[in-house]
Amino acid sequence: MIHDQRAEKFRQIVENKYQIYNSLFMSLPYDKMTNIGMLLPFLCEESKIGYEAGKTPEEIVEEFFKNHTDLKTEDQKLELLFKIIQYIERQVVLFDSIEDAAFPSLHSESDNGTIVNLYERSLQDHKLEKVREKLKDFTVKIVFTAHPTQFYPNSVQRIIHDLRNAITTDSITNIDMLLQQLGKTPFVNKEKPTPVDEALSIIYYLRYVYYDTIGELFTKIKSIFGNDHFHLHEDIIQLGFWPGGDRDGNPFVTADVTKRVAEELRSAILKAYYNNLKSVRRRLSFRGVSEVLGTLSNELYLSIFRNEKITTEDIVKRIDEAEKILITEHNALFVDLLKDFKDRVRIFGTHFATLDIRQDSRIHQKVIDEVFTNVFGDIEANDDEKFNTLIKTSKKINIDDFEDIVKDTLLTVSQVTDIQQQNGLRGMNRYIISNSDAVKDVMNVYAFFKICRYKEEDIHMDIVPLFETMEGLANAENVMQELYQNPIYKEHLKRRGNQQTIMLGFSDGTKDGGYLKANWGIYNAKEVLTRLSEENGIKVVFFDGRGGPPARGGGKTHDFYASQGKTIANNKIELTIQGQTITSIFGNKEQAKYNFEQLLTAGIENDVFKNSKKDLTEKERELIIELAEISYNKYSDLKAHPMFVPYLQEMSTLEYYGKTNIGSRPSKRGNGNELKFEDLRAIPFVGSWSQLKQNVPGFFGFGYAMNEMKKQGRFENVKELYKGSDFFKTLVLNSMMSMNKTYFPLTYYIKNNPKFGAFWNVLFDEYTLSKDIMLELTGFKMLQEEDPLSRKSVKIRERIVLPLLSIQQYALMKIQKGEGSRESYGKLVTRSLFGNINASRNSA
């Protein structure tokens, strides 16, 4: 019933509003775009009817030109197609803004997964004290990355922010003006952003969304669960930061960039305090209090603009001084304002968000090799002997003796202390190693600190291995067991409070092993590493490298974390968010607060409320292993298909991602001209399948594996697994989300292609099989039947961008045939990426 009510509300305040404001949008006097609003519905209808009739994108677009325009030359037609793209991009922005503005009306404070719901449930089940106990040391950490999935320039994001507010108040005048601004504002960056640009873009969200969101959420949790004996710790919600620190595959991130970004983070939080303090001082104008807060204001100002040092303790000391006067002399009037301000200072310190360093293990090995040769000459030594020798050496190493990546790596390590002194120890405290699959990968980083003359007690850094490939996940147990027993590393861990963070990569895991195998591989690795860490007296924290779509670990994250059983350590929920996910799920206060709550309560529920569906039985475990293996073999066969990489290279938008100027990082690893599967980055890999409306990484092999069970007469066992295991159910529903965003009719024409026809049919057959068997498994009549709001949103968004997809495929077909201007059609393909990605919200 509640689903029906929300669906009707969605129709009223999202669908209807879009129709109304879109009609306003259609009449705006944009340069050279006056007739687009009239022509667009024709292209939309031609596309819809044409694809169902089996027509090619080229036939559809050419018929559109013939039936609805009098254009004759290629230049005229291209100009019109570019105008249509620009128009649709702005329609997507309008729909985004309307849907975001409707968020508070479509979600309740007492929904499942909210703080209020958790409190009511804990009262009902007599588990309030257990929830409080868990809250005392539990943490949720969101880590912002610079991964290139955000296709809106900063200027457009600001308009979206203002447009959402205007729509909330139904201010037609403001909406009209903002839509006009939108029509004049470019959607494309002329140049690639620098890593500092990327950092500043996300720091904007820190200041104007997360500072208030997290502060208010902290106050809310404290007021709901607080009593005389319960005190909420300030680290319950943490922020992490990768732009400027993540140099994995990004040659533009240097030691200087890292230091600059650390300074920007410090400056941003001090400015936030300075502004917050202004509003506090407006109320606290009392004698004594006013003078103390005035002094604090001056100290913050000098720290911001003259770089005078100020610590978290310095700020808190001033607030305590003011609070004492307020209580003893002024009846504690407005004391809550002061306490809320102090809470924020304790939460954000002088760092705002913790800046991580990340680099690939293969780069680290190159650094170790060069340093070892420089210090000891051409002595024969294996990798383990190298790091052990360098850790113990007393020989002085001069950083200036090295060049390029070696020098920069050592400079980055040597400046950690400076950053920690300015931003506090929370400002930078871990080094993440991509492609970890051996003990040396962790110990090499420890060796860097020793090379840079750090004493053991001064290495205030966690060293975090990132296991992301199937091989890496399989090796994780042996690597960590050996590390835990390594005397040097064991002592380091003891100094770090016997806590080890381990990162697991969903994106590259799925690319490598397929959807089901990757998710099971990560789940299993977490179980093994939990047990191993407990045996060694180590508190393990899992950090999940997740992207937006299910194929990269995204989808329904609350359901994913709530489905993990007792066999997985639940000390902290930590995950990456990036690009689209930042703006579409955490992009404004209401959404951010709601989704932070969802993650927080998922972690609490796991420990406090027992649910047999979370703990896999031996029988369920065996069945998932069998399904994962069958699925993996099917996906591996697909990867090994001789047409796999050529299909992506020739028929998709893969090679156009690097031309979009949305991120500073190159779109592939390696410098060779020949494209290899291992060089493909997960984002353009998954995004290219999304642009084709095939979403292969989100489902391929899953349906096949279940069908094999059906052939063996064991499908009832799979049904029991779906009903009995929250983990498996979440995987199925997330995979169905991927399939709901597919549209194979767009590429029906490829089935007759002499080179790629057979390969396309492999993909289509697996999609059809997966869809049918998942509907049979769930009992649904349609994909995403359980989530009508998402289903409706997807349907409208897909309708908006259907003409854009036609244009993109039309341009690709022209390029494949070698007809017309390859450069112009290439630009058309690149430009069409923006609207498609933005409309999908979590497709890359």
PDB file of C-alpha atoms in Angstrom, residues 422-577:
ATOM      1  CA  GLN A 422      49.233  21.356  10.035  1.00  0.00           C
ATOM      2  CA  ASN A 423      46.047  19.293   9.646  1.00  0.00           C
ATOM      3  CA  GLY A 424      46.408  17.016  12.670  1.00  0.00           C
ATOM      4  CA  LEU A 425      47.035  13.265  12.680  1.00  0.00           C
ATOM      5  CA  ARG A 426      43.551  12.742  11.257  1.00  0.00           C
ATOM      6  CA  GLY A 427      44.561  14.895   8.278  1.00  0.00           C
ATOM      7  CA  MET A 428      46.656  12.110   6.744  1.00  0.00           C
ATOM      8  CA  ASN A 429      47.124   8.694   8.276  1.00  0.00           C
ATOM      9  CA  ARG A 430      47.154   5.957   5.666  1.00  0.00           C
ATOM     10  CA  TYR A 431      48.826   4.788   2.505  1.00  0.00           C
ATOM     11  CA  ILE A 432      46.784   2.531   0.173  1.00  0.00           C
ATOM     12  CA  ILE A 433      48.457   0.096  -2.215  1.00  0.00           C
ATOM     13  CA  SER A 434      46.584  -0.855  -5.393  1.00  0.00           C
ATOM     14  CA  ASN A 435      47.085  -4.313  -6.912  1.00  0.00           C
ATOM     15  CA  SER A 436      48.360  -5.815  -3.681  1.00  0.00           C
ATOM     16  CA  ASP A 437      49.040  -9.525  -3.961  1.00  0.00           C
ATOM     17  CA  ALA A 438      52.177 -10.117  -1.892  1.00  0.00           C
ATOM     18  CA  VAL A 439      53.745  -9.227   1.470  1.00  0.00           C
ATOM     19  CA  LYS A 440      56.397  -7.149  -0.271  1.00  0.00           C
ATOM     20  CA  ASP A 441      53.693  -4.737  -1.486  1.00  0.00           C
ATOM     21  CA  VAL A 442      52.983  -3.666   2.100  1.00  0.00           C
ATOM     22  CA  MET A 443      56.549  -3.867   3.376  1.00  0.00           C
ATOM     23  CA  ASN A 444      57.859  -1.762   0.476  1.00  0.00           C
ATOM     24  CA  VAL A 445      55.744   1.134   1.742  1.00  0.00           C
ATOM     25  CA  TYR A 446      57.057   0.643   5.290  1.00  0.00           C
ATOM     26  CA  ALA A 447      60.549   0.732   3.763  1.00  0.00           C
ATOM     27  CA  PHE A 448      59.785   4.124   2.158  1.00  0.00           C
ATOM     28  CA  PHE A 449      59.301   5.651   5.601  1.00  0.00           C
ATOM     29  CA  LYS A 450      62.569   4.182   6.848  1.00  0.00           C
ATOM     30  CA  ILE A 451      64.385   5.392   3.714  1.00  0.00           C
ATOM     31  CA  CYS A 452      63.006   8.884   4.452  1.00  0.00           C
ATOM     32  CA  ARG A 453      64.581   8.710   7.955  1.00  0.00           C
ATOM     33  CA  TYR A 454      61.405   8.212  10.002  1.00  0.00           C
ATOM     34  CA  LYS A 455      61.851   6.625  13.431  1.00  0.00           C
ATOM     35  CA  GLU A 456      59.506   3.704  14.060  1.00  0.00           C
ATOM     36  CA  GLU A 457      57.467   5.632  16.635  1.00  0.00           C
ATOM     37  CA  ASP A 458      57.024   8.549  14.195  1.00  0.00           C
ATOM     38  CA  ILE A 459      55.352   6.516  11.442  1.00  0.00           C
ATOM     39  CA  HIS A 460      51.772   7.590  12.203  1.00  0.00           C
ATOM     40  CA  MET A 461      50.404   5.876   9.111  1.00  0.00           C
ATOM     41  CA  ASP A 462      48.280   2.814   8.431  1.00  0.00           C
ATOM     42  CA  ILE A 463      49.475   0.780   5.456  1.00  0.00           C
ATOM     43  CA  VAL A 464      46.446  -0.537   3.565  1.00  0.00           C
ATOM     44  CA  PRO A 465      46.651  -3.327   0.970  1.00  0.00           C
ATOM     45  CA  LEU A 466      43.990  -3.212  -1.770  1.00  0.00           C
ATOM     46  CA  PHE A 467      42.994  -6.654  -3.033  1.00  0.00           C
ATOM     47  CA  GLU A 468      41.000  -6.261  -6.238  1.00  0.00           C
ATOM     48  CA  THR A 469      41.598  -9.025  -8.776  1.00  0.00           C
ATOM     49  CA  MET A 470      40.452 -12.628  -8.349  1.00  0.00           C
ATOM     50  CA  GLU A 471      44.101 -13.605  -7.831  1.00  0.00           C
ATOM     51  CA  GLY A 472      44.596 -10.838  -5.266  1.00  0.00           C
ATOM     52  CA  LEU A 473      41.489 -11.861  -3.326  1.00  0.00           C
ATOM     53  CA  ALA A 474      42.591 -15.508  -3.370  1.00  0.00           C
ATOM     54  CA  ASN A 475      46.056 -14.536  -2.056  1.00  0.00           C
ATOM     55  CA  ALA A 476      44.714 -12.194   0.634  1.00  0.00           C
ATOM     56  CA  GLU A 477      44.696 -14.790   3.425  1.00  0.00           C
ATOM     57  CA  ASN A 478      48.320 -15.870   2.896  1.00  0.00           C
ATOM     58  CA  VAL A 479      49.507 -12.275   2.511  1.00  0.00           C
ATOM     59  CA  MET A 480      47.845 -11.086   5.717  1.00  0.00           C
ATOM     60  CA  GLN A 481      48.875 -14.178   7.721  1.00  0.00           C
ATOM     61  CA  GLU A 482      52.521 -13.601   6.787  1.00  0.00           C
ATOM     62  CA  LEU A 483      52.227  -9.876   7.527  1.00  0.00           C
ATOM     63  CA  TYR A 484      50.681 -10.474  10.939  1.00  0.00           C
ATOM     64  CA  GLN A 485      53.645 -12.747  11.767  1.00  0.00           C
ATOM     65  CA  ASN A 486      56.311 -10.414  10.367  1.00  0.00           C
ATOM     66  CA  PRO A 487      58.167  -9.056  13.473  1.00  0.00           C
ATOM     67  CA  ILE A 488      58.702  -5.559  12.005  1.00  0.00           C
ATOM     68  CA  TYR A 489      55.127  -5.189  10.789  1.00  0.00           C
ATOM     69  CA  LYS A 490      53.772  -6.734  13.983  1.00  0.00           C
ATOM     70  CA  GLU A 491      55.461  -3.981  16.011  1.00  0.00           C
ATOM     71  CA  HIS A 492      54.136  -1.338  13.608  1.00  0.00           C
ATOM     72  CA  LEU A 493      50.592  -2.672  14.050  1.00  0.00           C
ATOM     73  CA  LYS A 494      50.995  -2.600  17.821  1.00  0.00           C
ATOM     74  CA  ARG A 495      51.917   1.080  17.618  1.00  0.00           C
ATOM     75  CA  ARG A 496      48.806   1.614  15.441  1.00  0.00           C
ATOM     76  CA  GLY A 497      46.521   0.123  18.104  1.00  0.00           C
ATOM     77  CA  ASN A 498      46.515  -3.388  16.568  1.00  0.00           C
ATOM     78  CA  GLN A 499      44.047  -2.244  13.919  1.00  0.00           C
ATOM     79  CA  GLN A 500      44.430  -3.176  10.246  1.00  0.00           C
ATOM     80  CA  THR A 501      42.440  -1.650   7.394  1.00  0.00           C
ATOM     81  CA  ILE A 502      42.084  -3.848   4.311  1.00  0.00           C
ATOM     82  CA  MET A 503      40.629  -2.477   1.095  1.00  0.00           C
ATOM     83  CA  LEU A 504      38.668  -4.633  -1.349  1.00  0.00           C
ATOM     84  CA  GLY A 505      37.949  -3.484  -4.896  1.00  0.00           C
ATOM     85  CA  PHE A 506      34.527  -4.194  -6.346  1.00  0.00           C
ATOM     86  CA  SER A 507      35.126  -2.417  -9.677  1.00  0.00           C
ATOM     87  CA  ASP A 508      38.215  -4.276 -10.857  1.00  0.00           C
ATOM     88  CA  GLY A 509      36.983  -7.439  -9.161  1.00  0.00           C
ATOM     89  CA  THR A 510      33.830  -7.449 -11.296  1.00  0.00           C
ATOM     90  CA  LYS A 511      35.772  -6.572 -14.438  1.00  0.00           C
ATOM     91  CA  ASP A 512      38.108  -9.469 -13.711  1.00  0.00           C
ATOM     92  CA  GLY A 513      35.740 -12.156 -12.414  1.00  0.00           C
ATOM     93  CA  GLY A 514      32.198 -11.187 -13.348  1.00  0.00           C
ATOM     94  CA  TYR A 515      29.390  -9.951 -11.117  1.00  0.00           C
ATOM     95  CA  LEU A 516      28.566 -12.991  -8.963  1.00  0.00           C
ATOM     96  CA  LYS A 517      32.108 -14.326  -8.612  1.00  0.00           C
ATOM     97  CA  ALA A 518      33.494 -10.907  -7.606  1.00  0.00           C
ATOM     98  CA  ASN A 519      30.846 -10.303  -4.965  1.00  0.00           C
ATOM     99  CA  TRP A 520      31.237 -13.778  -3.545  1.00  0.00           C
ATOM    100  CA  GLY A 521      35.042 -13.517  -3.707  1.00  0.00           C
ATOM    101  CA  ILE A 522      34.915 -10.305  -1.652  1.00  0.00           C
ATOM    102  CA  TYR A 523      32.370 -11.718   0.810  1.00  0.00           C
ATOM    103  CA  ASN A 524      34.468 -14.858   1.275  1.00  0.00           C
ATOM    104  CA  ALA A 525      37.697 -12.848   1.613  1.00  0.00           C
ATOM    105  CA  LYS A 526      36.068 -10.749   4.343  1.00  0.00           C
ATOM    106  CA  GLU A 527      35.067 -13.903   6.245  1.00  0.00           C
ATOM    107  CA  VAL A 528      38.554 -15.420   5.967  1.00  0.00           C
ATOM    108  CA  LEU A 529      40.305 -12.169   6.904  1.00  0.00           C
ATOM    109  CA  THR A 530      37.932 -11.593   9.823  1.00  0.00           C
ATOM    110  CA  ARG A 531      38.755 -14.997  11.278  1.00  0.00           C
ATOM    111  CA  LEU A 532      42.482 -14.604  10.621  1.00  0.00           C
ATOM    112  CA  SER A 533      42.609 -11.131  12.178  1.00  0.00           C
ATOM    113  CA  GLU A 534      40.748 -12.272  15.306  1.00  0.00           C
ATOM    114  CA  GLU A 535      43.159 -15.188  15.716  1.00  0.00           C
ATOM    115  CA  ASN A 536      46.048 -12.704  15.604  1.00  0.00           C
ATOM    116  CA  GLY A 537      44.423 -10.241  18.007  1.00  0.00           C
ATOM    117  CA  ILE A 538      43.924  -7.624  15.270  1.00  0.00           C
ATOM    118  CA  LYS A 539      40.843  -5.451  14.848  1.00  0.00           C
ATOM    119  CA  VAL A 540      40.183  -5.504  11.112  1.00  0.00           C
ATOM    120  CA  VAL A 541      38.362  -2.757   9.185  1.00  0.00           C
ATOM    121  CA  PHE A 542      37.156  -3.397   5.644  1.00  0.00           C
ATOM    122  CA  PHE A 543      37.255  -0.517   3.208  1.00  0.00           C
ATOM    123  CA  ASP A 544      35.157  -1.160   0.096  1.00  0.00           C
ATOM    124  CA  GLY A 545      36.146   0.403  -3.204  1.00  0.00           C
ATOM    125  CA  ARG A 546      32.672   0.796  -4.649  1.00  0.00           C
ATOM    126  CA  GLY A 547      31.469   2.643  -7.734  1.00  0.00           C
ATOM    127  CA  GLY A 548      27.992   3.857  -8.717  1.00  0.00           C
ATOM    128  CA  PRO A 549      26.369   0.957 -10.589  1.00  0.00           C
ATOM    129  CA  PRO A 550      25.959  -2.631  -9.311  1.00  0.00           C
ATOM    130  CA  ALA A 551      28.692  -3.732 -11.728  1.00  0.00           C
ATOM    131  CA  ARG A 552      31.125  -1.650  -9.670  1.00  0.00           C
ATOM    132  CA  GLY A 553      29.778  -2.529  -6.225  1.00  0.00           C
ATOM    133  CA  GLY A 554      27.049   0.128  -6.122  1.00  0.00           C
ATOM    134  CA  GLY A 555      23.289  -0.232  -6.157  1.00  0.00           C
ATOM    135  CA  LYS A 556      21.466  -0.698  -2.863  1.00  0.00           C
ATOM    136  CA  THR A 557      24.346  -0.249  -0.433  1.00  0.00           C
ATOM    137  CA  HIS A 558      22.181  -0.288   2.710  1.00  0.00           C
ATOM    138  CA  ASP A 559      20.810  -3.709   1.748  1.00  0.00           C
ATOM    139  CA  PHE A 560      24.309  -4.953   0.959  1.00  0.00           C
ATOM    140  CA  TYR A 561      25.770  -3.989   4.353  1.00  0.00           C
ATOM    141  CA  ALA A 562      22.656  -5.023   6.275  1.00  0.00           C
ATOM    142  CA  SER A 563      22.914  -8.490   4.685  1.00  0.00           C
ATOM    143  CA  GLN A 564      26.389  -9.315   6.048  1.00  0.00           C
ATOM    144  CA  GLY A 565      26.336 -11.860   8.838  1.00  0.00           C
ATOM    145  CA  LYS A 566      28.329 -12.428  12.032  1.00  0.00           C
ATOM    146  CA  THR A 567      31.201 -14.027  10.151  1.00  0.00           C
ATOM    147  CA  ILE A 568      32.299 -10.626   8.798  1.00  0.00           C
ATOM    148  CA  ALA A 569      33.905  -8.004  11.044  1.00  0.00           C
ATOM    149  CA  ASN A 570      31.570  -5.078  11.560  1.00  0.00           C
ATOM    150  CA  ASN A 571      33.782  -2.495  13.265  1.00  0.00           C
ATOM    151  CA  LYS A 572      33.204   0.138  10.629  1.00  0.00           C
ATOM    152  CA  ILE A 573      31.463   0.671   7.290  1.00  0.00           C
ATOM    153  CA  GLU A 574      33.831   2.388   4.919  1.00  0.00           C
ATOM    154  CA  LEU A 575      33.338   2.891   1.191  1.00  0.00           C
ATOM    155  CA  THR A 576      34.295   5.114  -1.697  1.00  0.00           C
ATOM    156  CA  ILE A 577      31.826   7.389  -3.448  1.00  0.00           C
TER     157      ILE A 577
END
